[in-house]
Amino acid sequence: EPEVTQTPSHQVTQMGQEVILRCVPISNHLYFYWYRQILGQKVEFLVSFYNNEISEKSEIFDDQFSVERPDGSNFTLKIRSTKLEDSAMYFCASSTTGVVPFFGAGTRLSVL
Amino acid sequence: KNEVEQSPQNLTAQEGEFITINCSYSVGISALHWLQQHPGGGIVSLFMLSSGKKKHGRLIATINIQEKHSSLHITASHPRDSAVYICAVEKTSYDKVIFGPGTSLSVIP
């Protein structure tokens, strides 16, 4: 069964460092998303990506964040200078039509 | 077998109808989330439950930990409720969240 793959499963970084979270969406999907969940809080939408550009982003997705689809298979989320409050679970998702996305298992980011 | 299942997969209702979406899971959990996804991908988290029942406006969510089952109810449904509703569980081990497949709801005027 096809699945969205995220790596690493757990990333530990020092405050101020750059991190790149990686995702391999399902191969024929066209819509890609990042979400995050701070421990104990609700899941929050970050950004959606379609046709090689951002289609929607939330207010959380500020200049510290960027997304890229560097090749035909990967979809990355970069945080330029991590802050303590960036510690969260980050989920990637993809879909064919923009509804009912398939989610990855998540990457837990711990900023120390 | 999927660890989180939802039913129905698709649901069409007339405006004003009472709607129930079900979620069942097979793993130990610390919390369960109900999420709403609108076209465009934005997800809104509706509820986070670890026991009992929560209500917000026309939405009610219940969970039965012993039966590993949760329901999301919408009273007096409205076309703006049309969305995909996703159940997600936080596992008690391995610090992992598992999302259900979603239920696509269309409310017709």
mmCIF file of N, CA and C in Angstrom, chain A:
data_model
loop_
_atom_site.group_PDB
_atom_site.id
_atom_site.type_symbol
_atom_site.label_atom_id
_atom_site.label_comp_id
_atom_site.label_asym_id
_atom_site.label_seq_id
_atom_site.Cartn_x
_atom_site.Cartn_y
_atom_site.Cartn_z
ATOM 1 N N GLU A 1 0.852 -1.185 0.000
ATOM 2 C CA GLU A 1 0.000 0.000 0.000
ATOM 3 C C GLU A 1 0.892 1.241 0.000
ATOM 4 N N PRO A 2 0.574 2.203 -0.882
ATOM 5 C CA PRO A 2 1.426 3.402 -0.932
ATOM 6 C C PRO A 2 1.342 4.183 0.371
ATOM 7 N N GLU A 3 2.443 4.850 0.712
ATOM 8 C CA GLU A 3 2.438 5.635 1.930
ATOM 9 C C GLU A 3 3.340 6.848 1.781
ATOM 10 N N VAL A 4 3.069 7.819 2.617
ATOM 11 C CA VAL A 4 3.905 9.021 2.700
ATOM 12 C C VAL A 4 4.999 8.733 3.722
ATOM 13 N N THR A 5 6.227 8.945 3.329
ATOM 14 C CA THR A 5 7.369 8.624 4.188
ATOM 15 C C THR A 5 8.041 9.896 4.672
ATOM 16 N N GLN A 6 8.273 9.974 5.971
ATOM 17 C CA GLN A 6 8.947 11.140 6.532
ATOM 18 C C GLN A 6 10.230 10.713 7.230
ATOM 19 N N THR A 7 11.251 11.519 7.027
ATOM 20 C CA THR A 7 12.522 11.278 7.714
ATOM 21 C C THR A 7 13.116 12.598 8.203
ATOM 22 N N PRO A 8 13.815 12.595 9.336
ATOM 23 C CA PRO A 8 13.917 11.470 10.262
ATOM 24 C C PRO A 8 12.656 11.353 11.097
ATOM 25 N N SER A 9 12.545 10.335 11.895
ATOM 26 C CA SER A 9 11.385 10.212 12.776
ATOM 27 C C SER A 9 11.541 11.135 13.972
ATOM 28 N N HIS A 10 12.778 11.391 14.354
ATOM 29 C CA HIS A 10 13.041 12.304 15.471
ATOM 30 C C HIS A 10 14.286 13.116 15.144
ATOM 31 N N GLN A 11 14.157 14.428 15.255
ATOM 32 C CA GLN A 11 15.270 15.337 14.979
ATOM 33 C C GLN A 11 15.491 16.208 16.210
ATOM 34 N N VAL A 12 16.742 16.182 16.682
ATOM 35 C CA VAL A 12 17.101 17.034 17.809
ATOM 36 C C VAL A 12 18.070 18.096 17.298
ATOM 37 N N THR A 13 17.829 19.339 17.656
ATOM 38 C CA THR A 13 18.680 20.415 17.165
ATOM 39 C C THR A 13 18.850 21.480 18.237
ATOM 40 N N GLN A 14 19.877 22.270 18.065
ATOM 41 C CA GLN A 14 20.117 23.396 18.970
ATOM 42 C C GLN A 14 19.357 24.620 18.468
ATOM 43 N N MET A 15 18.894 25.427 19.382
ATOM 44 C CA MET A 15 18.209 26.663 19.028
ATOM 45 C C MET A 15 19.093 27.493 18.101
ATOM 46 N N GLY A 16 18.491 28.038 17.067
ATOM 47 C CA GLY A 16 19.233 28.857 16.115
ATOM 48 C C GLY A 16 19.759 28.095 14.909
ATOM 49 N N GLN A 17 19.728 26.784 14.991
ATOM 50 C CA GLN A 17 20.192 25.968 13.874
ATOM 51 C C GLN A 17 19.101 25.819 12.819
ATOM 52 N N GLU A 18 19.529 25.536 11.618
ATOM 53 C CA GLU A 18 18.595 25.254 10.524
ATOM 54 C C GLU A 18 18.276 23.758 10.511
ATOM 55 N N VAL A 19 17.023 23.438 10.257
ATOM 56 C CA VAL A 19 16.655 22.030 10.092
ATOM 57 C C VAL A 19 15.870 21.860 8.797
ATOM 58 N N ILE A 20 16.026 20.705 8.217
ATOM 59 C CA ILE A 20 15.247 20.343 7.040
ATOM 60 C C ILE A 20 14.538 19.031 7.337
ATOM 61 N N LEU A 21 13.236 19.074 7.241
ATOM 62 C CA LEU A 21 12.420 17.878 7.429
ATOM 63 C C LEU A 21 12.040 17.363 6.042
ATOM 64 N N ARG A 22 12.194 16.071 5.875
ATOM 65 C CA ARG A 22 12.016 15.509 4.549
ATOM 66 C C ARG A 22 10.785 14.626 4.463
ATOM 67 N N CYS A 23 10.198 14.647 3.286
ATOM 68 C CA CYS A 23 8.981 13.885 3.042
ATOM 69 C C CYS A 23 9.042 13.332 1.624
ATOM 70 N N VAL A 24 8.631 12.085 1.481
ATOM 71 C CA VAL A 24 8.437 11.520 0.155
ATOM 72 C C VAL A 24 6.946 11.246 0.011
ATOM 73 N N PRO A 25 6.249 12.083 -0.744
ATOM 74 C CA PRO A 25 4.807 11.879 -0.916
ATOM 75 C C PRO A 25 4.533 10.661 -1.794
ATOM 76 N N ILE A 26 3.291 10.269 -1.857
ATOM 77 C CA ILE A 26 2.893 9.188 -2.743
ATOM 78 C C ILE A 26 3.083 9.641 -4.185
ATOM 79 N N SER A 27 3.587 8.740 -5.017
ATOM 80 C CA SER A 27 4.189 9.145 -6.288
ATOM 81 C C SER A 27 3.258 9.873 -7.251
ATOM 82 N N ASN A 28 1.993 9.545 -7.318
ATOM 83 C CA ASN A 28 1.128 10.205 -8.296
ATOM 84 C C ASN A 28 0.323 11.347 -7.687
ATOM 85 N N HIS A 29 0.661 11.732 -6.460
ATOM 86 C CA HIS A 29 -0.069 12.817 -5.810
ATOM 87 C C HIS A 29 0.436 14.175 -6.275
ATOM 88 N N LEU A 30 -0.464 15.137 -6.265
ATOM 89 C CA LEU A 30 -0.153 16.461 -6.792
ATOM 90 C C LEU A 30 -0.184 17.559 -5.734
ATOM 91 N N TYR A 31 -0.857 17.300 -4.625
ATOM 92 C CA TYR A 31 -1.006 18.292 -3.563
ATOM 93 C C TYR A 31 -0.196 17.836 -2.358
ATOM 94 N N PHE A 32 0.518 18.773 -1.767
ATOM 95 C CA PHE A 32 1.400 18.433 -0.651
ATOM 96 C C PHE A 32 1.185 19.426 0.477
ATOM 97 N N TYR A 33 1.313 18.931 1.696
ATOM 98 C CA TYR A 33 0.997 19.744 2.869
ATOM 99 C C TYR A 33 1.986 19.491 3.994
ATOM 100 N N TRP A 34 2.162 20.491 4.824
ATOM 101 C CA TRP A 34 2.825 20.321 6.109
ATOM 102 C C TRP A 34 1.892 20.814 7.213
ATOM 103 N N TYR A 35 1.862 20.029 8.300
ATOM 104 C CA TYR A 35 1.126 20.385 9.503
ATOM 105 C C TYR A 35 2.058 20.204 10.681
ATOM 106 N N ARG A 36 1.692 20.827 11.792
ATOM 107 C CA ARG A 36 2.467 20.556 12.996
ATOM 108 C C ARG A 36 1.535 20.406 14.187
ATOM 109 N N GLN A 37 2.032 19.713 15.173
ATOM 110 C CA GLN A 37 1.289 19.587 16.420
ATOM 111 C C GLN A 37 2.253 19.756 17.575
ATOM 112 N N ILE A 38 2.100 20.851 18.288
ATOM 113 C CA ILE A 38 2.854 21.039 19.518
ATOM 114 C C ILE A 38 2.292 20.090 20.560
ATOM 115 N N LEU A 39 3.164 19.497 21.346
ATOM 116 C CA LEU A 39 2.761 18.447 22.295
ATOM 117 C C LEU A 39 1.568 18.888 23.140
ATOM 118 N N GLY A 40 0.528 18.079 23.093
ATOM 119 C CA GLY A 40 -0.647 18.361 23.909
ATOM 120 C C GLY A 40 -1.597 19.366 23.315
ATOM 121 N N GLN A 41 -1.279 19.870 22.131
ATOM 122 C CA GLN A 41 -2.134 20.878 21.501
ATOM 123 C C GLN A 41 -2.721 20.352 20.195
ATOM 124 N N LYS A 42 -3.515 21.195 19.568
ATOM 125 C CA LYS A 42 -4.199 20.791 18.348
ATOM 126 C C LYS A 42 -3.245 20.733 17.161
ATOM 127 N N VAL A 43 -3.654 19.958 16.172
ATOM 128 C CA VAL A 43 -2.922 19.925 14.913
ATOM 129 C C VAL A 43 -3.147 21.251 14.190
ATOM 130 N N GLU A 44 -2.054 21.811 13.651
ATOM 131 C CA GLU A 44 -2.144 23.110 12.975
ATOM 132 C C GLU A 44 -1.645 22.993 11.536
ATOM 133 N N PHE A 45 -2.378 23.623 10.653
ATOM 134 C CA PHE A 45 -1.976 23.660 9.256
ATOM 135 C C PHE A 45 -0.836 24.658 9.078
ATOM 136 N N LEU A 46 0.157 24.283 8.300
ATOM 137 C CA LEU A 46 1.250 25.203 7.983
ATOM 138 C C LEU A 46 1.149 25.719 6.557
ATOM 139 N N VAL A 47 1.140 24.776 5.603
ATOM 140 C CA VAL A 47 1.247 25.197 4.212
ATOM 141 C C VAL A 47 0.738 24.098 3.290
ATOM 142 N N SER A 48 0.189 24.516 2.152
ATOM 143 C CA SER A 48 -0.130 23.572 1.085
ATOM 144 C C SER A 48 0.618 24.000 -0.179
ATOM 145 N N PHE A 49 0.916 23.030 -0.999
ATOM 146 C CA PHE A 49 1.805 23.233 -2.142
ATOM 147 C C PHE A 49 1.232 22.502 -3.333
ATOM 148 N N TYR A 50 1.116 23.203 -4.440
ATOM 149 C CA TYR A 50 0.560 22.577 -5.647
ATOM 150 C C TYR A 50 1.190 23.225 -6.868
ATOM 151 N N ASN A 51 1.502 22.443 -7.845
ATOM 152 C CA ASN A 51 2.050 22.962 -9.095
ATOM 153 C C ASN A 51 3.304 23.803 -8.852
ATOM 154 N N ASN A 52 4.133 23.267 -7.964
ATOM 155 C CA ASN A 52 5.431 23.873 -7.661
ATOM 156 C C ASN A 52 5.361 25.251 -7.008
ATOM 157 N N GLU A 53 4.244 25.514 -6.363
ATOM 158 C CA GLU A 53 4.200 26.757 -5.606
ATOM 159 C C GLU A 53 3.259 26.614 -4.414
ATOM 160 N N ILE A 54 3.436 27.501 -3.470
ATOM 161 C CA ILE A 54 2.577 27.499 -2.296
ATOM 162 C C ILE A 54 1.178 27.953 -2.694
ATOM 163 N N SER A 55 0.173 27.144 -2.340
ATOM 164 C CA SER A 55 -1.191 27.520 -2.669
ATOM 165 C C SER A 55 -1.905 28.164 -1.481
ATOM 166 N N GLU A 56 -1.486 27.781 -0.294
ATOM 167 C CA GLU A 56 -2.074 28.378 0.909
ATOM 168 C C GLU A 56 -1.089 28.234 2.053
ATOM 169 N N LYS A 57 -1.042 29.232 2.934
ATOM 170 C CA LYS A 57 -0.201 29.102 4.123
ATOM 171 C C LYS A 57 -0.881 29.784 5.296
ATOM 172 N N SER A 58 -0.557 29.301 6.477
ATOM 173 C CA SER A 58 -1.139 29.874 7.676
ATOM 174 C C SER A 58 -0.219 30.972 8.218
ATOM 175 N N GLU A 59 -0.706 31.655 9.218
ATOM 176 C CA GLU A 59 0.102 32.728 9.812
ATOM 177 C C GLU A 59 1.303 32.185 10.567
ATOM 178 N N ILE A 60 1.274 30.897 10.883
ATOM 179 C CA ILE A 60 2.428 30.280 11.534
ATOM 180 C C ILE A 60 3.605 30.227 10.568
ATOM 181 N N PHE A 61 3.292 30.052 9.312
ATOM 182 C CA PHE A 61 4.302 29.856 8.274
ATOM 183 C C PHE A 61 4.923 31.205 7.905
ATOM 184 N N ASP A 62 5.838 31.654 8.756
ATOM 185 C CA ASP A 62 6.450 32.970 8.517
ATOM 186 C C ASP A 62 7.754 32.818 7.724
ATOM 187 N N ASP A 63 8.549 33.871 7.709
ATOM 188 C CA ASP A 63 9.756 33.881 6.882
ATOM 189 C C ASP A 63 10.815 32.871 7.323
ATOM 190 N N GLN A 64 10.634 32.327 8.514
ATOM 191 C CA GLN A 64 11.577 31.311 8.989
ATOM 192 C C GLN A 64 11.351 29.959 8.314
ATOM 193 N N PHE A 65 10.173 29.812 7.718
ATOM 194 C CA PHE A 65 9.816 28.547 7.106
ATOM 195 C C PHE A 65 9.897 28.633 5.584
ATOM 196 N N SER A 66 10.272 27.553 4.961
ATOM 197 C CA SER A 66 10.184 27.465 3.510
ATOM 198 C C SER A 66 9.947 26.019 3.114
ATOM 199 N N VAL A 67 9.357 25.843 1.962
ATOM 200 C CA VAL A 67 9.130 24.495 1.441
ATOM 201 C C VAL A 67 9.718 24.421 0.049
ATOM 202 N N GLU A 68 10.067 23.212 -0.310
ATOM 203 C CA GLU A 68 10.680 23.008 -1.601
ATOM 204 C C GLU A 68 10.401 21.600 -2.082
ATOM 205 N N ARG A 69 10.281 21.495 -3.391
ATOM 206 C CA ARG A 69 10.186 20.175 -4.007
ATOM 207 C C ARG A 69 11.401 20.085 -4.930
ATOM 208 N N PRO A 70 12.529 19.682 -4.359
ATOM 209 C CA PRO A 70 13.792 19.784 -5.092
ATOM 210 C C PRO A 70 13.902 18.834 -6.286
ATOM 211 N N ASP A 71 13.130 17.751 -6.250
ATOM 212 C CA ASP A 71 13.143 16.823 -7.373
ATOM 213 C C ASP A 71 11.751 16.225 -7.482
ATOM 214 N N GLY A 72 11.621 15.182 -8.267
ATOM 215 C CA GLY A 72 10.280 14.657 -8.484
ATOM 216 C C GLY A 72 9.698 13.865 -7.339
ATOM 217 N N SER A 73 10.498 13.607 -6.299
ATOM 218 C CA SER A 73 9.991 12.715 -5.267
ATOM 219 C C SER A 73 9.971 13.329 -3.868
ATOM 220 N N ASN A 74 10.833 14.274 -3.580
ATOM 221 C CA ASN A 74 10.923 14.800 -2.220
ATOM 222 C C ASN A 74 10.173 16.113 -2.043
ATOM 223 N N PHE A 75 9.715 16.325 -0.810
ATOM 224 C CA PHE A 75 9.049 17.571 -0.445
ATOM 225 C C PHE A 75 9.592 17.943 0.925
ATOM 226 N N THR A 76 10.256 19.077 1.018
ATOM 227 C CA THR A 76 10.963 19.397 2.260
ATOM 228 C C THR A 76 10.398 20.641 2.936
ATOM 229 N N LEU A 77 10.524 20.653 4.247
ATOM 230 C CA LEU A 77 10.198 21.823 5.062
ATOM 231 C C LEU A 77 11.478 22.262 5.747
ATOM 232 N N LYS A 78 11.861 23.513 5.528
ATOM 233 C CA LYS A 78 13.067 24.045 6.140
ATOM 234 C C LYS A 78 12.680 25.095 7.175
ATOM 235 N N ILE A 79 13.303 24.989 8.337
ATOM 236 C CA ILE A 79 13.160 26.039 9.350
ATOM 237 C C ILE A 79 14.536 26.660 9.478
ATOM 238 N N ARG A 80 14.615 27.941 9.171
ATOM 239 C CA ARG A 80 15.926 28.597 9.017
ATOM 240 C C ARG A 80 16.685 28.732 10.328
ATOM 241 N N SER A 81 16.066 29.189 11.338
ATOM 242 C CA SER A 81 16.720 29.424 12.628
ATOM 243 C C SER A 81 15.734 28.999 13.703
ATOM 244 N N THR A 82 15.907 27.772 14.168
ATOM 245 C CA THR A 82 14.894 27.192 15.047
ATOM 246 C C THR A 82 14.811 27.908 16.382
ATOM 247 N N LYS A 83 13.586 27.934 16.882
ATOM 248 C CA LYS A 83 13.316 28.478 18.208
ATOM 249 C C LYS A 83 12.779 27.360 19.079
ATOM 250 N N LEU A 84 12.833 27.572 20.376
ATOM 251 C CA LEU A 84 12.320 26.554 21.303
ATOM 252 C C LEU A 84 10.866 26.191 20.974
ATOM 253 N N GLU A 85 10.081 27.205 20.615
ATOM 254 C CA GLU A 85 8.664 26.956 20.349
ATOM 255 C C GLU A 85 8.397 26.236 19.035
ATOM 256 N N ASP A 86 9.442 25.973 18.266
ATOM 257 C CA ASP A 86 9.275 25.159 17.065
ATOM 258 C C ASP A 86 9.239 23.667 17.384
ATOM 259 N N SER A 87 9.534 23.323 18.621
ATOM 260 C CA SER A 87 9.477 21.912 19.025
ATOM 261 C C SER A 87 8.053 21.410 18.862
ATOM 262 N N ALA A 88 7.903 20.389 18.051
ATOM 263 C CA ALA A 88 6.564 19.878 17.739
ATOM 264 C C ALA A 88 6.714 18.629 16.887
ATOM 265 N N MET A 89 5.581 18.029 16.629
ATOM 266 C CA MET A 89 5.510 16.942 15.655
ATOM 267 C C MET A 89 5.109 17.576 14.325
ATOM 268 N N TYR A 90 5.845 17.283 13.274
ATOM 269 C CA TYR A 90 5.550 17.850 11.959
ATOM 270 C C TYR A 90 5.084 16.735 11.043
ATOM 271 N N PHE A 91 3.913 16.958 10.461
ATOM 272 C CA PHE A 91 3.336 15.957 9.570
ATOM 273 C C PHE A 91 3.334 16.446 8.136
ATOM 274 N N CYS A 92 3.737 15.575 7.255
ATOM 275 C CA CYS A 92 3.617 15.818 5.826
ATOM 276 C C CYS A 92 2.407 15.034 5.321
ATOM 277 N N ALA A 93 1.763 15.537 4.311
ATOM 278 C CA ALA A 93 0.639 14.828 3.711
ATOM 279 C C ALA A 93 0.613 15.096 2.215
ATOM 280 N N SER A 94 -0.023 14.189 1.495
ATOM 281 C CA SER A 94 -0.184 14.407 0.065
ATOM 282 C C SER A 94 -1.534 13.868 -0.382
ATOM 283 N N SER A 95 -2.005 14.379 -1.494
ATOM 284 C CA SER A 95 -3.269 13.881 -2.028
ATOM 285 C C SER A 95 -3.292 14.082 -3.530
ATOM 286 N N THR A 96 -4.231 13.372 -4.163
ATOM 287 C CA THR A 96 -4.361 13.499 -5.608
ATOM 288 C C THR A 96 -5.227 14.694 -5.984
ATOM 289 N N THR A 97 -6.251 14.926 -5.192
ATOM 290 C CA THR A 97 -7.257 15.899 -5.609
ATOM 291 C C THR A 97 -7.377 17.083 -4.664
ATOM 292 N N GLY A 98 -6.611 17.097 -3.608
ATOM 293 C CA GLY A 98 -6.727 18.180 -2.645
ATOM 294 C C GLY A 98 -7.655 17.859 -1.487
ATOM 295 N N VAL A 99 -8.232 16.666 -1.485
ATOM 296 C CA VAL A 99 -9.036 16.247 -0.338
ATOM 297 C C VAL A 99 -8.538 14.891 0.141
ATOM 298 N N VAL A 100 -8.910 14.565 1.336
ATOM 299 C CA VAL A 100 -8.526 13.311 2.002
ATOM 300 C C VAL A 100 -7.046 12.994 1.795
ATOM 301 N N PRO A 101 -6.186 13.801 2.362
ATOM 302 C CA PRO A 101 -4.765 13.538 2.177
ATOM 303 C C PRO A 101 -4.302 12.309 2.940
ATOM 304 N N PHE A 102 -3.261 11.726 2.431
ATOM 305 C CA PHE A 102 -2.559 10.667 3.139
ATOM 306 C C PHE A 102 -1.467 11.329 3.968
ATOM 307 N N PHE A 103 -1.427 10.973 5.238
ATOM 308 C CA PHE A 103 -0.454 11.581 6.138
ATOM 309 C C PHE A 103 0.740 10.679 6.360
ATOM 310 N N GLY A 104 1.881 11.279 6.537
ATOM 311 C CA GLY A 104 3.051 10.555 6.994
ATOM 312 C C GLY A 104 2.974 10.343 8.492
ATOM 313 N N ALA A 105 3.914 9.592 9.011
ATOM 314 C CA ALA A 105 3.924 9.262 10.436
ATOM 315 C C ALA A 105 4.409 10.420 11.297
ATOM 316 N N GLY A 106 5.064 11.383 10.679
ATOM 317 C CA GLY A 106 5.509 12.562 11.414
ATOM 318 C C GLY A 106 6.981 12.537 11.750
ATOM 319 N N THR A 107 7.517 13.729 11.950
ATOM 320 C CA THR A 107 8.875 13.911 12.469
ATOM 321 C C THR A 107 8.762 14.720 13.746
ATOM 322 N N ARG A 108 9.311 14.148 14.819
ATOM 323 C CA ARG A 108 9.299 14.919 16.067
ATOM 324 C C ARG A 108 10.540 15.785 16.112
ATOM 325 N N LEU A 109 10.345 17.069 16.160
ATOM 326 C CA LEU A 109 11.450 18.022 16.242
ATOM 327 C C LEU A 109 11.587 18.512 17.667
ATOM 328 N N SER A 110 12.765 18.321 18.216
ATOM 329 C CA SER A 110 13.069 18.809 19.560
ATOM 330 C C SER A 110 14.150 19.869 19.459
ATOM 331 N N VAL A 111 13.827 21.084 19.866
ATOM 332 C CA VAL A 111 14.776 22.198 19.831
ATOM 333 C C VAL A 111 15.265 22.454 21.249
ATOM 334 N N LEU A 112 16.583 22.357 21.431
ATOM 335 C CA LEU A 112 17.147 22.481 22.780
ATOM 336 C C LEU A 112 17.785 23.838 22.990
#
